[in-house]
Coordinates of N, CA and C in Angstrom, one line a residue:
A7 N -1.8 -20.0 11.0 CA -1.7 -20.6 9.7 C -0.7 -21.7 9.7
L8 N 0.0 -22.0 10.8 CA 1.0 -23.1 10.8 C 0.3 -24.4 10.7
P9 N 0.8 -25.4 10.0 CA 0.3 -26.7 9.9 C 0.3 -27.4 11.3
W10 N -0.8 -28.1 11.6 CA -0.9 -28.8 12.9 C -1.7 -30.0 12.8
G11 N -1.1 -31.2 12.7 CA -1.9 -32.4 12.5 C -2.5 -32.4 11.1
D12 N -3.8 -32.6 11.1 CA -4.5 -32.7 9.8 C -5.1 -31.3 9.4
S13 N -4.9 -30.3 10.2 CA -5.5 -29.0 9.9 C -4.4 -27.9 10.1
V14 N -4.9 -26.8 10.7 CA -4.0 -25.7 11.0 C -4.0 -25.4 12.5
L15 N -3.0 -24.8 13.1 CA -2.9 -24.6 14.5 C -4.1 -23.8 15.0
L16 N -4.6 -22.9 14.3 CA -5.7 -22.0 14.7 C -7.0 -22.9 15.0
A17 N -7.2 -24.0 14.2 CA -8.4 -24.8 14.4 C -8.3 -25.7 15.6
S18 N -7.1 -25.8 16.2 CA -6.9 -26.8 17.3 C -6.8 -26.1 18.7
I19 N -6.2 -24.9 18.7 CA -5.9 -24.2 19.9 C -6.5 -22.8 19.9
E20 N -7.1 -22.5 21.1 CA -7.7 -21.2 21.2 C -6.6 -20.1 21.1
V21 N -7.0 -19.0 20.4 CA -6.1 -17.9 20.2 C -6.8 -16.6 20.7
V22 N -6.1 -15.9 21.6 CA -6.7 -14.7 22.2 C -6.0 -13.5 21.5
Y23 N -6.8 -12.6 21.0 CA -6.2 -11.4 20.3 C -6.3 -10.2 21.2
G24 N -5.2 -9.4 21.2 CA -5.1 -8.2 22.1 C -5.8 -7.0 21.3
L25 N -7.1 -7.0 21.4 CA -7.8 -5.9 20.7 C -7.6 -4.5 21.3
D26 N -7.1 -4.5 22.4 CA -6.8 -3.1 23.1 C -5.5 -2.6 22.7
L27 N -4.7 -3.2 21.8 CA -3.4 -2.7 21.4 C -3.6 -1.5 20.6
Q28 N -2.7 -0.5 20.8 CA -2.8 0.7 20.0 C -2.3 0.4 18.6
P29 N -2.9 1.0 17.5 CA -2.4 0.8 16.2 C -0.9 1.3 16.0
N30 N -0.2 0.5 15.3 CA 1.2 0.9 15.0 C 1.2 1.9 13.8
R31 N 0.7 3.0 14.1 CA 0.4 4.0 13.0 C 1.0 5.3 13.2
R32 N 1.6 5.9 12.1 CA 2.1 7.2 12.2 C 1.0 8.2 12.4
S33 N 1.2 9.2 13.3 CA 0.2 10.2 13.5 C 0.4 11.3 12.4
P34 N -0.7 11.5 11.6 CA -0.5 12.5 10.5 C -0.2 13.9 10.9
R35 N 0.7 14.6 10.2 CA 1.0 15.9 10.5 C 0.2 16.9 9.6
S36 N -0.7 17.7 10.2 CA -1.6 18.5 9.4 C -0.8 19.7 8.9
D37 N 0.3 20.1 9.5 CA 1.0 21.3 9.0 C 1.9 21.0 7.8
S38 N 2.5 19.8 7.8 CA 3.4 19.5 6.7 C 3.3 18.0 6.4
P39 N 2.2 17.5 5.8 CA 2.0 16.1 5.6 C 3.1 15.5 4.6
V40 N 3.4 14.3 4.7 CA 4.4 13.6 3.8 C 3.8 12.5 3.0
A41 N 4.1 12.5 1.7 CA 3.6 11.5 0.8 C 4.8 10.7 0.2
L42 N 4.7 9.4 0.1 CA 5.7 8.6 -0.6 C 5.0 8.0 -1.8
L43 N 5.4 8.4 -3.0 CA 4.9 8.0 -4.3 C 5.9 7.0 -5.0
V44 N 5.4 5.8 -5.2 CA 6.3 4.8 -5.9 C 5.6 4.6 -7.3
S45 N 6.3 4.9 -8.3 CA 5.7 4.9 -9.7 C 6.5 4.0 -10.6
D46 N 5.8 3.0 -11.2 CA 6.3 2.2 -12.3 C 7.8 1.8 -12.1
P47 N 8.1 1.0 -11.0 CA 9.5 0.6 -10.8 C 10.0 -0.3 -12.0
Q48 N 9.1 -1.0 -12.7 CA 9.6 -1.9 -13.7 C 9.6 -1.2 -15.1
R49 N 9.2 0.1 -15.1 CA 9.4 0.9 -16.3 C 8.6 0.4 -17.5
N50 N 7.4 -0.1 -17.3 CA 6.6 -0.5 -18.4 C 5.1 -0.1 -18.3
L51 N 4.8 0.9 -17.4 CA 3.5 1.3 -17.2 C 3.4 2.9 -17.4
P52 N 3.3 3.3 -18.7 CA 3.3 4.7 -19.0 C 2.1 5.5 -18.4
H53 N 1.0 4.9 -18.3 CA -0.2 5.6 -17.7 C 0.0 5.8 -16.2
A54 N 0.7 4.9 -15.6 CA 0.9 5.0 -14.2 C 1.9 6.2 -13.9
R55 N 2.9 6.3 -14.8 CA 3.9 7.4 -14.6 C 3.2 8.8 -14.7
R56 N 2.3 8.9 -15.8 CA 1.6 10.2 -16.0 C 0.7 10.5 -14.8
A57 N -0.1 9.5 -14.4 CA -1.0 9.7 -13.3 C -0.3 10.1 -12.0
T58 N 0.9 9.5 -11.7 CA 1.6 9.8 -10.5 C 2.2 11.2 -10.6
N59 N 2.6 11.6 -11.8 CA 3.1 13.0 -11.9 C 2.0 14.0 -11.7
K60 N 0.8 13.7 -12.1 CA -0.3 14.6 -11.9 C -0.6 14.7 -10.4
L61 N -0.5 13.5 -9.7 CA -0.7 13.5 -8.3 C 0.4 14.3 -7.6
L62 N 1.6 14.2 -8.0 CA 2.7 15.0 -7.4 C 2.5 16.5 -7.6
N63 N 2.0 16.9 -8.8 CA 1.7 18.3 -9.0 C 0.5 18.8 -8.1
H64 N -0.5 17.9 -7.9 CA -1.6 18.2 -7.1 C -1.2 18.4 -5.6
L65 N -0.3 17.6 -5.1 CA 0.2 17.7 -3.8 C 0.9 19.0 -3.5
Q66 N 1.6 19.5 -4.6 CA 2.3 20.8 -4.5 C 1.4 22.0 -4.6
S67 N 0.1 21.8 -5.0 CA -0.8 22.9 -5.2 C -1.8 23.1 -4.1
V68 N -2.0 22.0 -3.3 CA -3.0 22.1 -2.2 C -2.4 22.8 -1.0
Q69 N -3.2 23.3 -0.1 CA -2.7 23.8 1.2 C -3.2 23.0 2.4
P70 N -2.3 22.7 3.3 CA -0.9 22.9 3.3 C -0.2 22.0 2.2
K71 N 0.9 22.5 1.7 CA 1.6 21.8 0.7 C 2.2 20.5 1.3
W72 N 2.3 19.5 0.5 CA 2.8 18.2 1.0 C 4.3 18.2 0.7
S73 N 5.0 17.5 1.6 CA 6.4 17.1 1.3 C 6.4 15.7 0.6
S74 N 6.7 15.7 -0.7 CA 6.5 14.5 -1.4 C 7.8 13.8 -1.9
H75 N 7.9 12.5 -1.8 CA 9.0 11.8 -2.2 C 8.6 10.9 -3.4
L76 N 9.1 11.1 -4.6 CA 8.7 10.3 -5.7 C 9.9 9.4 -6.0
L77 N 9.6 8.1 -6.0 CA 10.5 7.1 -6.4 C 10.0 6.4 -7.6
D78 N 10.6 6.7 -8.7 CA 10.1 6.0 -10.0 C 11.3 5.3 -10.6
G79 N 10.8 4.3 -11.4 CA 11.8 3.5 -12.1 C 12.9 2.9 -11.2
R80 N 14.1 3.0 -11.6 CA 15.2 2.3 -10.8 C 15.4 3.0 -9.4
R81 N 14.9 4.1 -9.2 CA 15.0 4.8 -7.9 C 14.2 4.1 -6.8
A82 N 13.2 3.2 -7.2 CA 12.3 2.6 -6.3 C 13.0 1.3 -5.7
R83 N 14.0 1.5 -5.0 CA 14.7 0.4 -4.4 C 14.2 0.0 -3.0
L84 N 14.3 -1.2 -2.6 CA 13.7 -1.6 -1.3 C 14.2 -0.8 -0.1
D85 N 15.5 -0.6 0.0 CA 16.0 0.2 1.1 C 15.4 1.6 1.2
K86 N 15.3 2.2 0.1 CA 14.7 3.6 0.1 C 13.3 3.6 0.4
V87 N 12.5 2.7 -0.2 CA 11.1 2.6 0.1 C 10.8 2.3 1.5
S88 N 11.5 1.3 2.1 CA 11.3 0.9 3.5 C 11.6 2.1 4.4
S89 N 12.7 2.8 4.2 CA 13.1 3.9 5.1 C 12.1 5.1 5.0
L90 N 11.5 5.4 3.8 CA 10.6 6.5 3.7 C 9.2 6.1 4.1
L91 N 8.9 4.8 4.1 CA 7.5 4.4 4.4 C 7.1 4.7 5.8
G92 N 8.1 4.6 6.7 CA 7.8 4.9 8.1 C 7.7 6.4 8.4
Q93 N 8.0 7.3 7.4 CA 8.0 8.7 7.6 C 6.8 9.3 6.9
S94 N 5.9 8.5 6.3 CA 4.9 9.0 5.4 C 3.5 9.0 6.0
D95 N 2.7 10.0 5.6 CA 1.3 10.0 6.0 C 0.4 9.3 4.9
L96 N 1.0 9.3 3.7 CA 0.3 8.7 2.5 C 1.3 7.8 1.7
F97 N 1.0 6.6 1.5 CA 1.8 5.7 0.6 C 1.0 5.4 -0.6
H98 N 1.5 5.9 -1.8 CA 0.8 5.6 -3.1 C 1.7 4.8 -3.9
F99 N 1.2 3.6 -4.3 CA 2.0 2.7 -5.2 C 1.3 2.4 -6.5
S100 N 2.0 2.7 -7.6 CA 1.5 2.4 -8.9 C 2.5 1.5 -9.6
G101 N 2.2 0.2 -9.7 CA 3.2 -0.7 -10.3 C 2.7 -2.1 -10.3
H102 N 3.6 -3.1 -10.5 CA 3.2 -4.5 -10.5 C 3.2 -5.1 -9.1
A103 N 2.3 -6.0 -8.9 CA 2.3 -6.8 -7.6 C 2.1 -8.2 -7.9
V104 N 2.5 -9.1 -7.0 CA 2.2 -10.5 -7.2 C 1.6 -11.1 -6.0
Y105 N 0.6 -12.0 -6.2 CA 0.0 -12.7 -5.1 C 0.5 -14.1 -5.2
R106 N 1.1 -14.6 -4.1 CA 1.6 -15.9 -4.1 C 1.8 -16.4 -2.7
G107 N 2.1 -17.7 -2.6 CA 2.4 -18.4 -1.3 C 1.1 -18.9 -0.7
F108 N 1.2 -19.7 0.4 CA 0.1 -20.3 1.1 C -0.7 -19.1 1.7
G109 N -2.0 -19.0 1.4 CA -2.8 -18.0 1.9 C -2.4 -16.5 1.5
G110 N -1.5 -16.4 0.5 CA -1.1 -15.1 0.1 C 0.1 -14.5 0.9
W111 N 0.7 -15.3 1.8 CA 1.7 -14.8 2.7 C 3.0 -14.4 2.0
E112 N 3.2 -14.8 0.8 CA 4.4 -14.4 0.1 C 4.2 -13.4 -1.0
S113 N 3.0 -12.7 -0.9 CA 2.7 -11.6 -1.9 C 3.7 -10.5 -1.7
A114 N 3.9 -9.7 -2.8 CA 4.8 -8.6 -2.8 C 4.5 -7.5 -3.8
L115 N 4.9 -6.3 -3.5 CA 5.0 -5.2 -4.5 C 6.3 -5.3 -5.2
Q116 N 6.3 -5.3 -6.5 CA 7.5 -5.4 -7.2 C 8.2 -4.0 -7.4
L117 N 9.4 -3.9 -7.0 CA 10.1 -2.6 -7.0 C 11.1 -2.7 -8.2
A118 N 12.2 -1.9 -8.1 CA 13.2 -1.8 -9.2 C 13.9 -3.1 -9.3
D119 N 14.2 -3.5 -10.5 CA 15.0 -4.7 -10.8 C 14.3 -5.9 -10.1
T120 N 15.0 -6.6 -9.2 CA 14.5 -7.8 -8.6 C 14.0 -7.4 -7.1
D121 N 14.1 -6.2 -6.7 CA 13.7 -5.8 -5.4 C 12.1 -6.0 -5.2
E122 N 11.7 -6.4 -4.0 CA 10.3 -6.5 -3.7 C 10.0 -6.0 -2.3
L123 N 8.8 -5.4 -2.1 CA 8.4 -5.1 -0.8 C 7.4 -6.2 -0.4
T124 N 7.8 -7.1 0.6 CA 7.0 -8.2 1.0 C 6.2 -7.9 2.2
I125 N 5.3 -8.8 2.6 CA 4.5 -8.7 3.8 C 5.4 -8.6 5.0
A126 N 6.5 -9.4 5.0 CA 7.4 -9.3 6.1 C 8.0 -7.9 6.2
D127 N 8.3 -7.3 5.1 CA 8.9 -5.9 5.1 C 7.9 -4.9 5.6
I128 N 6.6 -5.1 5.3 CA 5.6 -4.2 5.8 C 5.5 -4.3 7.3
F129 N 5.5 -5.5 7.9 CA 5.4 -5.6 9.3 C 6.7 -5.2 10.0
A130 N 7.8 -5.0 9.3 CA 9.0 -4.6 9.9 C 9.1 -3.1 10.0
V131 N 8.2 -2.3 9.3 CA 8.2 -0.9 9.4 C 7.8 -0.4 10.8
P132 N 8.6 0.4 11.5 CA 8.3 0.8 12.8 C 6.9 1.6 12.9
L133 N 6.6 2.5 12.0 CA 5.4 3.2 12.0 C 4.8 3.2 10.6
I134 N 3.6 2.7 10.4 CA 3.0 2.5 9.1 C 2.2 3.7 8.7
P135 N 2.2 4.1 7.4 CA 1.4 5.2 7.0 C -0.1 5.0 7.3
P136 N -0.9 6.0 7.7 CA -2.3 5.8 8.0 C -3.1 5.6 6.7
H137 N -2.7 6.2 5.6 CA -3.4 6.1 4.3 C -2.5 5.4 3.2
V138 N -3.1 4.4 2.6 CA -2.3 3.6 1.7 C -3.2 3.3 0.4
V139 N -2.6 3.6 -0.8 CA -3.3 3.3 -2.0 C -2.4 2.4 -2.8
L140 N -2.9 1.2 -3.1 CA -2.1 0.2 -3.9 C -2.7 -0.1 -5.2
L141 N -2.2 0.6 -6.2 CA -2.7 0.4 -7.6 C -1.9 -0.6 -8.3
G142 N -2.0 -1.8 -8.0 CA -1.3 -3.0 -8.6 C -2.2 -4.2 -8.6
C143 N -2.0 -5.1 -9.4 CA -2.8 -6.3 -9.6 C -3.0 -7.1 -8.3
E144 N -4.2 -7.4 -7.9 CA -4.5 -8.3 -6.8 C -3.9 -7.9 -5.5
T145 N -3.7 -6.6 -5.3 CA -3.1 -6.2 -4.0 C -4.1 -6.3 -2.8
A146 N -5.4 -6.6 -3.1 CA -6.3 -6.9 -2.0 C -6.8 -8.3 -2.1
R147 N -6.2 -9.1 -2.9 CA -6.7 -10.5 -3.0 C -6.4 -11.3 -1.8
S148 N -7.4 -12.2 -1.4 CA -7.1 -13.2 -0.4 C -7.8 -14.5 -0.8
D149 N -7.2 -15.6 -0.4 CA -7.7 -16.9 -0.8 C -8.6 -17.5 0.3
Q150 N -9.9 -17.6 -0.1 CA -10.8 -18.1 0.9 C -10.9 -19.7 1.0
S151 N -10.1 -20.3 0.2 CA -10.2 -21.8 0.1 C -9.5 -22.5 1.3
H152 N -8.6 -21.7 2.1 CA -8.0 -22.2 3.2 C -8.6 -21.7 4.5
R153 N -8.5 -22.5 5.6 CA -9.1 -22.2 6.8 C -8.2 -21.2 7.6
S154 N -7.0 -21.1 7.2 CA -6.0 -20.3 7.9 C -6.3 -18.8 7.6
L155 N -5.5 -18.0 8.4 CA -5.6 -16.5 8.2 C -5.2 -16.2 6.8
Q156 N -6.1 -15.4 6.1 CA -5.8 -15.0 4.7 C -5.1 -13.6 4.8
L157 N -3.9 -13.5 4.2 CA -3.2 -12.2 4.3 C -2.6 -11.8 3.0
G158 N -3.2 -10.9 2.3 CA -2.6 -10.3 1.2 C -1.9 -9.0 1.5
L159 N -1.6 -8.2 0.5 CA -0.8 -7.0 0.8 C -1.7 -5.9 1.5
A160 N -2.9 -5.7 1.0 CA -3.8 -4.7 1.7 C -4.0 -5.1 3.1
Q161 N -4.3 -6.4 3.4 CA -4.6 -6.9 4.7 C -3.4 -6.7 5.6
A162 N -2.2 -6.8 5.0 CA -0.9 -6.7 5.8 C -0.8 -5.2 6.3
F163 N -1.1 -4.3 5.4 CA -1.0 -2.9 5.9 C -2.1 -2.6 7.0
L164 N -3.3 -3.1 6.8 CA -4.3 -2.9 7.8 C -3.9 -3.5 9.2
F165 N -3.4 -4.8 9.1 CA -2.9 -5.4 10.4 C -1.8 -4.6 11.0
A166 N -0.9 -4.0 10.1 CA 0.3 -3.3 10.7 C -0.1 -2.0 11.3
G167 N -1.4 -1.5 10.9 CA -1.8 -0.2 11.6 C -2.4 0.8 10.7
S168 N -2.4 0.7 9.4 CA -3.0 1.7 8.5 C -4.5 1.8 8.8
A169 N -5.0 3.0 8.7 CA -6.4 3.3 8.9 C -7.3 3.0 7.7
V170 N -6.8 3.3 6.5 CA -7.5 3.1 5.3 C -6.5 2.5 4.2
V171 N -6.9 1.5 3.5 CA -6.1 0.9 2.4 C -7.1 0.7 1.2
I172 N -6.7 1.3 0.1 CA -7.5 1.1 -1.2 C -6.6 0.2 -2.1
A173 N -7.2 -0.9 -2.5 CA -6.4 -1.9 -3.3 C -7.3 -2.6 -4.2
A174 N -6.8 -3.5 -5.1 CA -7.6 -4.2 -6.1 C -7.6 -5.7 -5.8
K175 N -8.8 -6.3 -5.9 CA -8.9 -7.7 -5.7 C -8.5 -8.5 -7.0
R176 N -8.6 -7.8 -8.1 CA -8.4 -8.5 -9.4 C -7.2 -7.8 -10.2
P177 N -6.8 -8.4 -11.3 CA -5.8 -7.8 -12.2 C -6.3 -6.4 -12.6
L178 N -5.3 -5.5 -12.7 CA -5.7 -4.1 -12.9 C -4.8 -3.6 -14.1
E179 N -5.5 -3.1 -15.2 CA -4.8 -2.6 -16.3 C -4.2 -1.3 -16.0
D180 N -3.1 -0.9 -16.7 CA -2.4 0.3 -16.5 C -3.3 1.5 -16.7
S181 N -4.1 1.6 -17.7 CA -5.0 2.7 -18.0 C -6.1 2.8 -16.9
M182 N -6.6 1.7 -16.5 CA -7.7 1.7 -15.5 C -7.1 2.2 -14.1
A183 N -5.9 1.8 -13.8 CA -5.3 2.2 -12.6 C -5.0 3.7 -12.6
A184 N -4.6 4.3 -13.8 CA -4.4 5.7 -13.9 C -5.8 6.5 -13.7
N185 N -6.8 5.9 -14.3 CA -8.1 6.6 -14.1 C -8.6 6.6 -12.7
I186 N -8.3 5.5 -12.0 CA -8.7 5.4 -10.5 C -7.9 6.5 -9.8
S187 N -6.6 6.6 -10.1 CA -5.8 7.6 -9.4 C -6.3 9.0 -9.6
N188 N -6.6 9.3 -10.9 CA -7.0 10.7 -11.2 C -8.4 10.9 -10.5
S189 N -9.3 10.0 -10.5 CA -10.6 10.2 -9.9 C -10.5 10.3 -8.4
L190 N -9.6 9.5 -7.8 CA -9.4 9.5 -6.3 C -8.9 10.8 -5.8
Y191 N -7.8 11.3 -6.4 CA -7.1 12.5 -5.9 C -7.5 13.8 -6.5
L192 N -8.0 13.8 -7.7 CA -8.1 15.1 -8.5 C -9.6 15.5 -8.7
S193 N -10.5 14.8 -8.0 CA -11.9 15.1 -8.2 C -12.3 16.4 -7.6
S194 N -11.6 16.9 -6.6 CA -11.9 18.2 -6.0 C -10.7 18.8 -5.4
N195 N -10.4 20.0 -5.8 CA -9.2 20.7 -5.2 C -9.4 21.1 -3.8
S196 N -10.6 21.1 -3.3 CA -10.9 21.6 -2.0 C -10.6 20.5 -0.9
L197 N -10.3 19.3 -1.3 CA -10.0 18.2 -0.3 C -8.6 17.8 -0.4
Q198 N -8.0 17.5 0.8 CA -6.7 17.0 0.8 C -6.8 15.5 0.4
P199 N -5.7 14.9 -0.1 CA -5.7 13.5 -0.6 C -6.2 12.6 0.5
Q200 N -5.8 12.7 1.8 CA -6.2 11.8 2.8 C -7.7 11.9 3.1
E201 N -8.3 13.1 2.8 CA -9.8 13.3 3.0 C -10.5 12.5 1.9
H202 N -10.0 12.6 0.7 CA -10.6 11.8 -0.4 C -10.6 10.3 0.0
I203 N -9.5 9.8 0.5 CA -9.4 8.4 0.8 C -10.3 8.1 2.0
A204 N -10.3 8.9 3.0 CA -11.2 8.7 4.2 C -12.6 8.6 3.8
K205 N -13.1 9.3 2.8 CA -14.5 9.3 2.4 C -14.9 8.0 1.9
L206 N -13.9 7.2 1.5 CA -14.3 5.8 0.9 C -14.3 4.7 1.9
R207 N -14.1 5.1 3.2 CA -14.1 4.1 4.2 C -15.4 3.3 4.3

């Protein structure tokens, strides 16, 4: 994506990708899976809060029970989210997101106050969660008008090693995001959350 002459570097020089590299992915623990739930950091999405609380209760009712970390409102600080992200099998985000920068490279999940989880922060996580759900506006958006690599938030998690990422290409209303969350996780008590997500691959 770097500028080079009248185009981008990728258009001028051959790039070889190491497709044999192992994913930088956390191996899920079947005996005690871990979920990181980030809910409404900006404190203006009531439907998101209710849906995330339902998800938290669901994770405590299925077998094996999940070890869940809920970061809502002002507790959703960047340092806490970053540290728990690498310990989680599931990352569920319900909040605001922004798509910005050349090719989407400056996109971010908005956390408490002015904190943000950027694409750079995602790549800095030592081990990425295998399952990611991003219920925020344009979290899967990419700009096809440029010839350079398009990289939004969902794409960043996939490149970093996640196996499955569910995200939105368009703006997402609070009530719609809550309905998606309920349908995704609560449609059957016989399935673990990661099995619900994997079925949508």
